[in-house]
């Protein structure tokens, strides 16, 4: 790709999600991404042949603008819309600039839904984690795929917040019409400073993939 995401160096389980998606979804299927950011994972989905609904409320992520960089520097970040245009991919992405937890941005379901480390952000703590999970679930059509990567607790304060969760805790939301396909987790690891986290830091991450039953009960 000719453009680069400001999140390109951060760890992700996205390759595992994409592999399962390719096994279960037809070419040209629609994938909804909650917290699309500047398109770090949007562009690979479109390049793989999928249509994408990108939901993002941060205006800088969508339109670009000045961001704080590590080392007490500032710089200009290219937004999602500009990146899609420069890559020639904007015709296959519907950008929805709304707060996912405030409004119901879509009237239809998708073949898959994905979020990358969205619900641990403090701005999303005003609503229970279960609400975020259930809203995502409602976007998945029968037979569709649900995927989320998320931060797991490391510091003591994380253990007091349900939004720093684990695959085991997430399972309670996926009973009945759901089949858990894959869960993964990392040990603690060191990640270099990046936009949004201006110091080197030590996170843990988890992955949760589930499929919705083809016929809902």
PDB file of N, CA and C in Angstrom, residues 5 10 18 30 63 74 83 92 100 130 132 141 154 162 181 184 186 204-205 213:
ATOM      1  N   UNK A   5      -0.557   3.546   8.022  1.00  0.00           N
ATOM      2  CA  UNK A   5      -1.347   3.835   9.205  1.00  0.00           C
ATOM      3  C   UNK A   5      -0.445   4.281  10.341  1.00  0.00           C
ATOM      4  N   UNK A  10       1.760  -1.590  15.882  1.00  0.00           N
ATOM      5  CA  UNK A  10       1.187  -2.209  17.074  1.00  0.00           C
ATOM      6  C   UNK A  10       0.749  -3.647  16.773  1.00  0.00           C
ATOM      7  N   UNK A  18      -8.780 -12.674   9.778  1.00  0.00           N
ATOM      8  CA  UNK A  18      -8.889 -12.701   8.320  1.00  0.00           C
ATOM      9  C   UNK A  18      -8.846 -14.127   7.789  1.00  0.00           C
ATOM     10  N   UNK A  30     -19.759  -8.557   3.252  1.00  0.00           N
ATOM     11  CA  UNK A  30     -19.645  -7.271   3.936  1.00  0.00           C
ATOM     12  C   UNK A  30     -19.145  -7.477   5.363  1.00  0.00           C
ATOM     13  N   UNK A  63     -10.796  12.143   9.239  1.00  0.00           N
ATOM     14  CA  UNK A  63     -10.450  13.221   8.308  1.00  0.00           C
ATOM     15  C   UNK A  63      -8.975  13.615   8.342  1.00  0.00           C
ATOM     16  N   UNK A  74       4.853  16.663  17.433  1.00  0.00           N
ATOM     17  CA  UNK A  74       3.546  16.602  16.795  1.00  0.00           C
ATOM     18  C   UNK A  74       3.742  16.315  15.314  1.00  0.00           C
ATOM     19  N   UNK A  83      -6.890   8.251   2.978  1.00  0.00           N
ATOM     20  CA  UNK A  83      -6.150   7.031   2.650  1.00  0.00           C
ATOM     21  C   UNK A  83      -6.914   6.185   1.632  1.00  0.00           C
ATOM     22  N   UNK A  92     -15.517   0.950  -2.104  1.00  0.00           N
ATOM     23  CA  UNK A  92     -15.926  -0.288  -1.447  1.00  0.00           C
ATOM     24  C   UNK A  92     -16.053  -0.140   0.069  1.00  0.00           C
ATOM     25  N   UNK A 100     -20.718   4.544  18.131  1.00  0.00           N
ATOM     26  CA  UNK A 100     -21.368   3.243  18.076  1.00  0.00           C
ATOM     27  C   UNK A 100     -22.235   2.975  19.302  1.00  0.00           C
ATOM     28  N   UNK A 130     -20.980  -5.413  28.389  1.00  0.00           N
ATOM     29  CA  UNK A 130     -21.992  -6.241  27.752  1.00  0.00           C
ATOM     30  C   UNK A 130     -22.779  -5.496  26.697  1.00  0.00           C
ATOM     31  N   UNK A 132     -21.631  -3.097  24.696  1.00  0.00           N
ATOM     32  CA  UNK A 132     -20.771  -3.047  23.515  1.00  0.00           C
ATOM     33  C   UNK A 132     -20.824  -4.391  22.789  1.00  0.00           C
ATOM     34  N   UNK A 141     -25.194 -11.225  10.889  1.00  0.00           N
ATOM     35  CA  UNK A 141     -26.287 -12.001  10.301  1.00  0.00           C
ATOM     36  C   UNK A 141     -26.180 -13.459  10.737  1.00  0.00           C
ATOM     37  N   UNK A 154      -3.437  -5.834  33.233  1.00  0.00           N
ATOM     38  CA  UNK A 154      -2.024  -5.929  33.619  1.00  0.00           C
ATOM     39  C   UNK A 154      -1.823  -5.219  34.952  1.00  0.00           C
ATOM     40  N   UNK A 162     -14.264  -3.927  34.073  1.00  0.00           N
ATOM     41  CA  UNK A 162     -14.686  -5.081  33.287  1.00  0.00           C
ATOM     42  C   UNK A 162     -14.256  -4.979  31.827  1.00  0.00           C
ATOM     43  N   UNK A 181     -15.290 -20.098  18.239  1.00  0.00           N
ATOM     44  CA  UNK A 181     -14.384 -20.749  17.290  1.00  0.00           C
ATOM     45  C   UNK A 181     -12.932 -20.744  17.753  1.00  0.00           C
ATOM     46  N   UNK A 184      -7.480 -16.667  21.874  1.00  0.00           N
ATOM     47  CA  UNK A 184      -6.031 -16.589  22.029  1.00  0.00           C
ATOM     48  C   UNK A 184      -5.699 -15.498  23.031  1.00  0.00           C
ATOM     49  N   UNK A 186      -2.015 -13.283  24.749  1.00  0.00           N
ATOM     50  CA  UNK A 186      -0.573 -13.123  24.846  1.00  0.00           C
ATOM     51  C   UNK A 186      -0.166 -13.097  26.314  1.00  0.00           C
ATOM     52  N   UNK A 204      -1.211  -6.760  27.668  1.00  0.00           N
ATOM     53  CA  UNK A 204      -1.578  -8.133  27.312  1.00  0.00           C
ATOM     54  C   UNK A 204      -2.784  -8.037  26.390  1.00  0.00           C
ATOM     55  N   UNK A 205      -2.887  -8.947  25.444  1.00  0.00           N
ATOM     56  CA  UNK A 205      -4.005  -8.895  24.506  1.00  0.00           C
ATOM     57  C   UNK A 205      -4.683 -10.240  24.388  1.00  0.00           C
ATOM     58  N   UNK A 213     -25.188 -18.946  14.744  1.00  0.00           N
ATOM     59  CA  UNK A 213     -25.871 -20.080  14.107  1.00  0.00           C
ATOM     60  C   UNK A 213     -26.543 -19.622  12.812  1.00  0.00           C
TER      61      UNK A 213
END
